[in-house]
Tab-separated table of C-alpha atoms in Angstrom:
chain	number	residue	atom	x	y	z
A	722	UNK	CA	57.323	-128.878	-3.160
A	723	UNK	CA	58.322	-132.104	-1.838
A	724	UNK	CA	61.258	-130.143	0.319
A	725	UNK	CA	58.777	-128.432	2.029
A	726	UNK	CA	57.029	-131.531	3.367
A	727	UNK	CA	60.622	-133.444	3.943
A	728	UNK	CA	62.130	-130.818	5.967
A	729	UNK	CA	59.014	-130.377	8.237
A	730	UNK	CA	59.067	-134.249	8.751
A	731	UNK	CA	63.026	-134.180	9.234
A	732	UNK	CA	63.664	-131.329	10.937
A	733	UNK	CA	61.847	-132.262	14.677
A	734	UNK	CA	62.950	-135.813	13.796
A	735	UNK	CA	67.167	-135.281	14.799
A	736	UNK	CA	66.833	-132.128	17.179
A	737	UNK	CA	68.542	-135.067	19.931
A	738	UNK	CA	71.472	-134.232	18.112
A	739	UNK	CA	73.622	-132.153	20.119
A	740	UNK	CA	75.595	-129.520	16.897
A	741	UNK	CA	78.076	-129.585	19.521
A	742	UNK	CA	78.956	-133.141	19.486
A	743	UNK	CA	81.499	-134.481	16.552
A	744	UNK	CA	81.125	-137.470	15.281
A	745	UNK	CA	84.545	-138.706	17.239
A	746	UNK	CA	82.779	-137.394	20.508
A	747	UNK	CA	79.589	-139.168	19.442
A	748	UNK	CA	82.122	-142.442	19.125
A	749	UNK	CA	83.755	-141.789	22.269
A	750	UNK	CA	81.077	-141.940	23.939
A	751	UNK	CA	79.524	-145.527	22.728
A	752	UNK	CA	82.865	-146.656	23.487
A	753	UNK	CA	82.820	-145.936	27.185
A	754	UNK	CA	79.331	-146.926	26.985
A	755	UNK	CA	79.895	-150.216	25.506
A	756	UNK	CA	83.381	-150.800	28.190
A	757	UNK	CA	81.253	-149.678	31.131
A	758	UNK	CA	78.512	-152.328	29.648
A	759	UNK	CA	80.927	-155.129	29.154
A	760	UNK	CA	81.817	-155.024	32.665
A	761	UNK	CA	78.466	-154.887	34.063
A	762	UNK	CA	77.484	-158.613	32.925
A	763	UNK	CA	77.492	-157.672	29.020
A	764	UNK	CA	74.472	-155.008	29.558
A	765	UNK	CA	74.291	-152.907	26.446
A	766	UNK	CA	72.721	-149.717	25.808
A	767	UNK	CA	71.507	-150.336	21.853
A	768	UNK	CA	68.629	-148.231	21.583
A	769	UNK	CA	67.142	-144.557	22.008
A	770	UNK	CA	66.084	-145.317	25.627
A	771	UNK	CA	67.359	-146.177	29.206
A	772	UNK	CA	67.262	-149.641	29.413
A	773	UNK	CA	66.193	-150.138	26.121
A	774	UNK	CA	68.814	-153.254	25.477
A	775	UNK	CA	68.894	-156.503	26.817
A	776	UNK	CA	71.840	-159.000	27.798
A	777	UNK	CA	73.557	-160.042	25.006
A	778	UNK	CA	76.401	-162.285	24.696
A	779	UNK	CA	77.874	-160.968	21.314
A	780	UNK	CA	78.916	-157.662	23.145
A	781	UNK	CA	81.940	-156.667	21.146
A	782	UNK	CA	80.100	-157.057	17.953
A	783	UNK	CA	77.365	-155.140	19.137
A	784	UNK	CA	79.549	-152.430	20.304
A	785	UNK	CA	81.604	-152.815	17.029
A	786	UNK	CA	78.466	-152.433	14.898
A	787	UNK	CA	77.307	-149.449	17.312
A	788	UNK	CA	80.833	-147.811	16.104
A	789	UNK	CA	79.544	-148.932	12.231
A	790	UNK	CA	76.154	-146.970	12.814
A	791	UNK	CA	78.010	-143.992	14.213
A	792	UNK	CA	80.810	-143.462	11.832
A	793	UNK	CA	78.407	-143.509	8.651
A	794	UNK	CA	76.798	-140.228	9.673
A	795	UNK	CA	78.735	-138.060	9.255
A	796	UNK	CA	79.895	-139.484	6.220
A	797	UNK	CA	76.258	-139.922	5.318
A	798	UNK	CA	74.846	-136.095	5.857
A	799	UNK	CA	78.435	-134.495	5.714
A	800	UNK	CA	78.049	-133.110	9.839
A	801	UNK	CA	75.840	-134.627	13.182
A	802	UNK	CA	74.069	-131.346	14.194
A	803	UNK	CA	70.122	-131.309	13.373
A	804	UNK	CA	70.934	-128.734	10.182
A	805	UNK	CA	73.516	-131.213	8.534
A	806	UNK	CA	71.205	-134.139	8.607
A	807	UNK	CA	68.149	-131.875	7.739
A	808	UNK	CA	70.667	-130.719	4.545
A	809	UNK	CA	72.141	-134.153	4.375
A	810	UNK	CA	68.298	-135.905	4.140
A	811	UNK	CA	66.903	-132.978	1.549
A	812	UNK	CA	70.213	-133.697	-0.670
A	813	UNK	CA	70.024	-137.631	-0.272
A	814	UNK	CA	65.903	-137.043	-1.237
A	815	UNK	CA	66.768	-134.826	-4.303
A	816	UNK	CA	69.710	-137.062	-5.655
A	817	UNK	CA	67.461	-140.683	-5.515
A	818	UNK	CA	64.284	-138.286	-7.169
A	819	UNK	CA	67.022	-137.715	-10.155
A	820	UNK	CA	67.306	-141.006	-10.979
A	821	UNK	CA	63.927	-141.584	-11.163
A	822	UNK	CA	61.682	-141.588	-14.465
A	823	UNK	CA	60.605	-138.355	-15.571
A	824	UNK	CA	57.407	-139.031	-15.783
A	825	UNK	CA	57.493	-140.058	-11.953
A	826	UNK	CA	59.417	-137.024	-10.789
A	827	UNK	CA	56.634	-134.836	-12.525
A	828	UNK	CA	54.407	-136.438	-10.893
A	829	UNK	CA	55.873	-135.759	-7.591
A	830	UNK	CA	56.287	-132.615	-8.102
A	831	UNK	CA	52.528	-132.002	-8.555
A	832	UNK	CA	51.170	-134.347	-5.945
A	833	UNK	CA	52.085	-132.219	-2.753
A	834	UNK	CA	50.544	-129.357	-4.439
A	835	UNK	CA	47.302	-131.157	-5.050
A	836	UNK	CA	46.963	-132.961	-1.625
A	837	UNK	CA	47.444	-129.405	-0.044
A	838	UNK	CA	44.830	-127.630	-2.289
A	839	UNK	CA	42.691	-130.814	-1.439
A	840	UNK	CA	42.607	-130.805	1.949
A	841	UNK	CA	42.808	-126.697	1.833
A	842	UNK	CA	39.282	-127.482	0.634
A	843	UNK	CA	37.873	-129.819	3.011
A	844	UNK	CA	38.314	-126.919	5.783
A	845	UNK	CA	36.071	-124.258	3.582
A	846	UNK	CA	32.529	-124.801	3.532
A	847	UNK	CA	30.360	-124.159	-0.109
A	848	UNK	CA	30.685	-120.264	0.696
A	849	UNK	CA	34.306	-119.982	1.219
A	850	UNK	CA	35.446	-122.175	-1.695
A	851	UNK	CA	33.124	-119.858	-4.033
A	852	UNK	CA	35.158	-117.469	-2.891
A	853	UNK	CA	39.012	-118.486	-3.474
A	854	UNK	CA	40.492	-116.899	-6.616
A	855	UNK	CA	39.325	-118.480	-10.149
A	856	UNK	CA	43.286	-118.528	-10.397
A	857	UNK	CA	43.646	-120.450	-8.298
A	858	UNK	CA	41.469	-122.869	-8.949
A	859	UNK	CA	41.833	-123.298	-12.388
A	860	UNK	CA	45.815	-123.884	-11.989
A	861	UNK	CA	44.899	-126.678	-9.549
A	862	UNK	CA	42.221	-128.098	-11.991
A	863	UNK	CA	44.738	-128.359	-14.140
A	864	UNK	CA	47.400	-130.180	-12.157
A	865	UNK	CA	45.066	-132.800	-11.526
A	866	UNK	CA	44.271	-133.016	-14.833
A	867	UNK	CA	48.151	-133.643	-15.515
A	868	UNK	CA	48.391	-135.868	-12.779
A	869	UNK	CA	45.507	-138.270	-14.082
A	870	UNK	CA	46.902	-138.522	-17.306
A	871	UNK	CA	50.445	-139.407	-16.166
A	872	UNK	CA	48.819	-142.016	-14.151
A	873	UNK	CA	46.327	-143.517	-16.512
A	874	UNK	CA	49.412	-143.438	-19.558
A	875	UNK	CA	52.165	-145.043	-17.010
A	876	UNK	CA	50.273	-147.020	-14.959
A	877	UNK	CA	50.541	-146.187	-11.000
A	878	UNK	CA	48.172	-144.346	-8.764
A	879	UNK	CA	48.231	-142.398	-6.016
A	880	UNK	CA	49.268	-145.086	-3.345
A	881	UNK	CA	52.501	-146.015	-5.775
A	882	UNK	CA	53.085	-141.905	-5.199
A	883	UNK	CA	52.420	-142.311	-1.411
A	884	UNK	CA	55.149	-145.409	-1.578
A	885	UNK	CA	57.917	-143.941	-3.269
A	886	UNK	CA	57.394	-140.531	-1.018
A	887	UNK	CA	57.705	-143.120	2.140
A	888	UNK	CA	61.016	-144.529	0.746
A	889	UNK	CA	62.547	-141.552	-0.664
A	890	UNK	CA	62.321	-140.101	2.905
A	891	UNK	CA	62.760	-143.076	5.231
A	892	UNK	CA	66.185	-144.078	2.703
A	893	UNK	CA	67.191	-140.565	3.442
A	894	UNK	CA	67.157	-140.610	7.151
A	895	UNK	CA	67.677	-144.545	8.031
A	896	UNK	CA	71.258	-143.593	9.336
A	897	UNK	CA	70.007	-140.669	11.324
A	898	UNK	CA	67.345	-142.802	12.611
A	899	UNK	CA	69.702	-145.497	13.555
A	900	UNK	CA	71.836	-143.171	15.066
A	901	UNK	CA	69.462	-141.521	17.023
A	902	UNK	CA	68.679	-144.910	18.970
A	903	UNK	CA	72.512	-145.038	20.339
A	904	UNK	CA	72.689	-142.025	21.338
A	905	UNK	CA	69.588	-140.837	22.237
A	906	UNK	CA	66.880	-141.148	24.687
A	907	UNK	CA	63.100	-142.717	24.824
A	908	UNK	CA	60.588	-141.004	27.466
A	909	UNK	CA	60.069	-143.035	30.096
A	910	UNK	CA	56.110	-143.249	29.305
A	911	UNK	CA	56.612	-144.435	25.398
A	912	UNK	CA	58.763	-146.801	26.517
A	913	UNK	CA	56.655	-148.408	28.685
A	914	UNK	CA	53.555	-148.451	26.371
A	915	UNK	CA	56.407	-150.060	23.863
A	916	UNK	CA	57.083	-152.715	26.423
A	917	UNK	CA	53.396	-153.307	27.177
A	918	UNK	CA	52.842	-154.162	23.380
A	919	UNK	CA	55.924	-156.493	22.972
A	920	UNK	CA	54.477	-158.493	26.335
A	921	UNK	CA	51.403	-159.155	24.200
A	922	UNK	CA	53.688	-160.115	21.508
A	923	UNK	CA	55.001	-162.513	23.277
A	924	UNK	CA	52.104	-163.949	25.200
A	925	UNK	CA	50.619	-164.544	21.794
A	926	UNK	CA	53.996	-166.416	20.124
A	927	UNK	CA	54.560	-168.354	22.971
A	928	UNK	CA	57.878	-170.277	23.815
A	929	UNK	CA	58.422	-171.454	19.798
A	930	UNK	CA	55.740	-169.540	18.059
A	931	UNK	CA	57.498	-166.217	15.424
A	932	UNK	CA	56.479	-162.804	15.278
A	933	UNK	CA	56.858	-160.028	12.644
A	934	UNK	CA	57.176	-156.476	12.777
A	935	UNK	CA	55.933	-155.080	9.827
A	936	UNK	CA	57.321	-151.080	9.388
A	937	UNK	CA	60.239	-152.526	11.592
A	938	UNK	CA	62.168	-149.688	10.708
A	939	UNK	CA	66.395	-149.762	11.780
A	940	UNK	CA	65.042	-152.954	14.449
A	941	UNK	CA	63.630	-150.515	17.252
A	942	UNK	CA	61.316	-153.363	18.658
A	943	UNK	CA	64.485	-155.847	18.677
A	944	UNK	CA	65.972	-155.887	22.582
A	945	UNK	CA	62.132	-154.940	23.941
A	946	UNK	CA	60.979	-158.550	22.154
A	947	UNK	CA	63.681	-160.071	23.606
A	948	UNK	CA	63.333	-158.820	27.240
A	949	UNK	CA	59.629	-159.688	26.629
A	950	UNK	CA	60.880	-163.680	25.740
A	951	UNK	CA	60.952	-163.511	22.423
A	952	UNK	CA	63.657	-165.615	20.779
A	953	UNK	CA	66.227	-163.299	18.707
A	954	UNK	CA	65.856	-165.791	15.745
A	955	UNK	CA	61.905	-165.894	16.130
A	956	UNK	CA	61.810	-162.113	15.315
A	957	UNK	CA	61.326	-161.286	11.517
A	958	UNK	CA	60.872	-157.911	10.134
A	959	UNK	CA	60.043	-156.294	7.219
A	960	UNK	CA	60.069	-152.844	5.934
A	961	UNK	CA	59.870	-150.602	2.789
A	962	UNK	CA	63.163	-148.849	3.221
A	963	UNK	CA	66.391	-150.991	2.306
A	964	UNK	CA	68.490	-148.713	4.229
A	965	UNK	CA	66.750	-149.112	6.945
A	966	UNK	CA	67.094	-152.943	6.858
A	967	UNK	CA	70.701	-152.509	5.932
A	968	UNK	CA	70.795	-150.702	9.579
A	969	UNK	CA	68.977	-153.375	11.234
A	970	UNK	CA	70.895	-156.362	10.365
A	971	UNK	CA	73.854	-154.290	11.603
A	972	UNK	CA	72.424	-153.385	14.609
A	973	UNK	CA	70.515	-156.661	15.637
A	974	UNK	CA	72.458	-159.732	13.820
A	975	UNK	CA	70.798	-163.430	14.496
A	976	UNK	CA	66.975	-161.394	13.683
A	977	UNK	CA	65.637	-162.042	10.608
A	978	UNK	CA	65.084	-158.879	8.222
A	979	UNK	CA	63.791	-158.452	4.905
A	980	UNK	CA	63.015	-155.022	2.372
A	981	UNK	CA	59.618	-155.869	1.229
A	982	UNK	CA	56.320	-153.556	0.655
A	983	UNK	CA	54.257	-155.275	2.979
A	984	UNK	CA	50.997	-155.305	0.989
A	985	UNK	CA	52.606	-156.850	-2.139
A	986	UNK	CA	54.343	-159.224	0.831
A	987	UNK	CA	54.225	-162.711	0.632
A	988	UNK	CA	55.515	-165.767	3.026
A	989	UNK	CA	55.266	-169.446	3.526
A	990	UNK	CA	55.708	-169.049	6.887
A	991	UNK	CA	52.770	-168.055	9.182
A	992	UNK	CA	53.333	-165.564	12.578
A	993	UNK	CA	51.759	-166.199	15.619
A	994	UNK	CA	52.163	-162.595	16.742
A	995	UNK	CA	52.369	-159.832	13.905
A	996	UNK	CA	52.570	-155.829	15.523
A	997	UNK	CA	52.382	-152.800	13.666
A	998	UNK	CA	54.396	-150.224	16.038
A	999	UNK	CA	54.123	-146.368	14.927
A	1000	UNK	CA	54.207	-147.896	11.202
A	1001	UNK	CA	50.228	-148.324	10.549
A	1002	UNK	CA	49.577	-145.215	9.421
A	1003	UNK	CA	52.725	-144.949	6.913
A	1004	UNK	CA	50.657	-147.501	4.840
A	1005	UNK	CA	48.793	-146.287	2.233
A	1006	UNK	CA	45.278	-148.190	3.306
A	1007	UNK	CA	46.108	-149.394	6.651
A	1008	UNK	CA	42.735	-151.724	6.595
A	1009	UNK	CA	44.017	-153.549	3.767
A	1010	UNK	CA	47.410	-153.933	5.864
A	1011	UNK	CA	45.404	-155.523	8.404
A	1012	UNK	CA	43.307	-157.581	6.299
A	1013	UNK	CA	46.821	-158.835	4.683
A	1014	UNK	CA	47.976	-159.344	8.339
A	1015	UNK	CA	45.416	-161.537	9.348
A	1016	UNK	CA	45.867	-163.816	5.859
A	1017	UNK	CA	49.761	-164.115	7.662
A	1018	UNK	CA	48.539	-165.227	11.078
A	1019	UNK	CA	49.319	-168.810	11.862
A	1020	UNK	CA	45.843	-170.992	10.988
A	1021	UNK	CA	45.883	-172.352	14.654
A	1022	UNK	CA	45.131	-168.930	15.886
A	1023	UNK	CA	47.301	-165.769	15.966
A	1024	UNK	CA	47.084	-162.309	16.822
A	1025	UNK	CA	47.536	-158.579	15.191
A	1026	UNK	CA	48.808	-156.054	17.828
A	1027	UNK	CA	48.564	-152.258	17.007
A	1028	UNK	CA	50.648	-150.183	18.628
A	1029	UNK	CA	51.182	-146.274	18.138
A	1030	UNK	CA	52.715	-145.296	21.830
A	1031	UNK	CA	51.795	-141.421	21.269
A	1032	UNK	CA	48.615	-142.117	20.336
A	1033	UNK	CA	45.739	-141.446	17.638
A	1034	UNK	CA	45.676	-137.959	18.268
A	1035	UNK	CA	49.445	-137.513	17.019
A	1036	UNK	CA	48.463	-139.459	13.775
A	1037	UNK	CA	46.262	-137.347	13.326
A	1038	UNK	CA	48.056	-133.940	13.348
A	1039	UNK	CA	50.831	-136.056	11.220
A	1040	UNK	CA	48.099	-136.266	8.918
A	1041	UNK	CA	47.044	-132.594	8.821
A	1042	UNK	CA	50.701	-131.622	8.736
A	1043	UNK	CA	52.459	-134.071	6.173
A	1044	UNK	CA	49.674	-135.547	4.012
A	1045	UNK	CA	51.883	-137.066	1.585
A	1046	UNK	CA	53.206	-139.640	3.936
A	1047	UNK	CA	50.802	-139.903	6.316
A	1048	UNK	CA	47.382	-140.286	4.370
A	1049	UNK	CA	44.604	-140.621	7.512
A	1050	UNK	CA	44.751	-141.057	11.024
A	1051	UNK	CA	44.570	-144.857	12.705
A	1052	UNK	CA	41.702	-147.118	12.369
A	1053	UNK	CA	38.873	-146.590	15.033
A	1054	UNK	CA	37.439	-149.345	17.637
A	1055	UNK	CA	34.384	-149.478	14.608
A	1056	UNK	CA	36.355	-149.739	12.000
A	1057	UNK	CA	38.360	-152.577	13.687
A	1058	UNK	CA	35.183	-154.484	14.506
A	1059	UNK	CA	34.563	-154.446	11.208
A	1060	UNK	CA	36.990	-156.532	10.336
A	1061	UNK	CA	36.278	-159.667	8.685
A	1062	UNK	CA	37.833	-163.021	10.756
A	1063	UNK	CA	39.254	-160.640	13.214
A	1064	UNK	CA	37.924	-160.122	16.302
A	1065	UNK	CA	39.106	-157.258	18.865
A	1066	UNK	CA	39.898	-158.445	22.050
A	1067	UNK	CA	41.565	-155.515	22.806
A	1068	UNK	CA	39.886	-151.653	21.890
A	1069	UNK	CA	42.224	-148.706	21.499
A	1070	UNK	CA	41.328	-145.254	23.315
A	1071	UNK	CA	39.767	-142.816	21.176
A	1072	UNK	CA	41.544	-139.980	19.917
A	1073	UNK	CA	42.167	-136.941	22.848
A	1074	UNK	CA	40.637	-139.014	25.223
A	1075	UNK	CA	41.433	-140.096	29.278
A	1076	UNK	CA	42.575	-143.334	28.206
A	1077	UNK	CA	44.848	-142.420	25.650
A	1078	UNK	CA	46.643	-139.463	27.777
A	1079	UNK	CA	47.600	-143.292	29.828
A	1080	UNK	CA	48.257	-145.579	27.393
A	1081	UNK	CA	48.242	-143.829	23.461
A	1082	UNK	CA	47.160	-146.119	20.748
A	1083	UNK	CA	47.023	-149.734	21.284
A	1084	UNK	CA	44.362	-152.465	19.688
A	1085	UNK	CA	44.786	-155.956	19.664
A	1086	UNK	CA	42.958	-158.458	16.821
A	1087	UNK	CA	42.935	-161.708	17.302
A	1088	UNK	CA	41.953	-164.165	14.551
């Protein structure tokens, strides 16, 4: 079932939360934080990391809006331990699927089950799959058989399925998530392979040039941009979640956010500098993402940065463990030459390897 798969993907997801902490401790504490910051030349902690802020001279509404975040989750997921928000995400998962149309929540019902027995498959060889019960294999045959017809009477396919799994979940836990980067913390190593890639975002804007985050999730990428020289009104972003917009324009007023399914996306304006940080892979074809990306770049030249700070490896158990949202692993160095009008200037390390151990994912295109 689709719990199964949620509460795997939750669960590891808000273990920073202390079940000892109550949401008026949690509140507390940003307020001391946010005093202490105001004194120290408007310095404010924002984020899941040390440092992770920049100056800012709108300090009381930042801490104000910190207090926002905080407050909503409790009331969002009815506690702050790891096992309320877990609960709180399954409920807020099973009350959206309600109000979907039947024929969709059928269909999600028997999608997990068939990308399980799927890839169940791809690790048996002829032998082994001759051998699984007939069962077995004709109650699967038969789900798929279901499944095709819902899709060929209604009219989606499996990458619809893949999107409304990816905002069912990410609706679910936006306030955790936003949470999380207040009053959590970032290891020192992600964070600097997160500063390295918002450095090439810059470099590649320039002084007056824009940049979009695409997957920009509750506005993680916000105060590194900025650091990097990035002007707070240059930086758009877009993701598939509206909650987790609704969280970013909280968080990071003066930035430019927008809901939007970024392969359906479409814009006047043209980026100089357009990253994809930890969000690649949540796409349901991430070379189509890129060849969208580089239709966005700016015709005078732009570039595509690809970030995933824990690497391809990671993606790649994400994709073993949860294959409803994560549908493959990130695009290889051939793959990415491949590209049509993109050329990479910049190769990521291969999967397990040296390089990534240093530096995780990262591959820059430039156009």
């Amino acid at each position: 079932t689709f719990q199964i798969f949620t509460l795997a993907f939750i669960i590891p997801m808000v273990q920073s939360f202390s079940p000892s902490i109550s949401s008026r401790r949690i509140i507390d504490v940003a307020k001391r934080k946010g005093a202490t910051q105001r004194y120290r030349h408007n310095k404010l902690l924002i984020s899941a990391s040390k440092g992770f802020g920049s100056p800012t001279t709108k300090v009381k509404s930042k801490v104000k809006n910190e207090k926002t975040i905080l407050k909503q989750l409790k009331k969002t997921y009815g506690g702050t331990s790891p096992q309320d928000i877990a609960r709180g995400t399954q409920k807020l998962i099973d009350e959206q699927t309600k109000d979907l149309p039947p024929h969709i929540q059928m269909a999600l019902q028997i999608y997990p089950q068939l990308k399980r027995w799927n890839q169940k498959l791809e690790g048996l060889n002829i032998l082994q799959q001759a051998n699984l019960p007939e069962q077995e294999i004709e109650g699967n045959k038969r789900c798929e058989e279901e499944l095709n017809q819902l899709m060929k009477t209604h009219g989606f396919d499996e990458a619809d399925l893949q999107k409304i799994f990816q905002k069912l979940t990410w609706d679910a836990s936006a306030d955790a998530k936003a949470a999380r980067s207040i009053t959590g913390e970032m290891p020192t190593d992600i964070q600097r392979r997160v500063q390295a890639g918002c450095r090439l975002v810059a470099k590649a804007a320039g002084k007056d040039g824009t940049c979009l985050d695409v997957g920009c999730g509750y506005g993680v990428l916000v105060p590194y941009l900025i650091k990097a020289g990035v002007p707070l009104k240059k930086i758009y972003g877009i993701d598939l979640s509206a909650e987790m917009i609704r969280n970013a324009q909280t968080l990071h007023p003066g930035a430019n956010f927008e809901t939007a399914d970024f392969l359906m996306y479409s814009s006047k304006r043209k980026y100089d500098a357009i990253i994809f940080c930890s969000s690649l892979h949540d796409l349901p074809d991430p070379i189509l993402a890129l060849q969208k990306a580089r239709d966005l770049l700016s015709p005078a030249g732009g570039k595509i940065i690809v970030l995933h700070p824990q690497g391809a490896s990671h993606v790649q158990k994400q994709a073993q463990a949860n294959p409803i949202l994560v549908q493959r692993g990130l695009p290889t160095s051939s793959e990415l030459k491949e590209l049509e009008g993109l050329d990479l200037v910049i190769e990521p390390a291969a999967s397990k390897s040296l390089d990534e151990s240093k530096d995780g994912y990262l591959a820059v295109l430039k156009s």
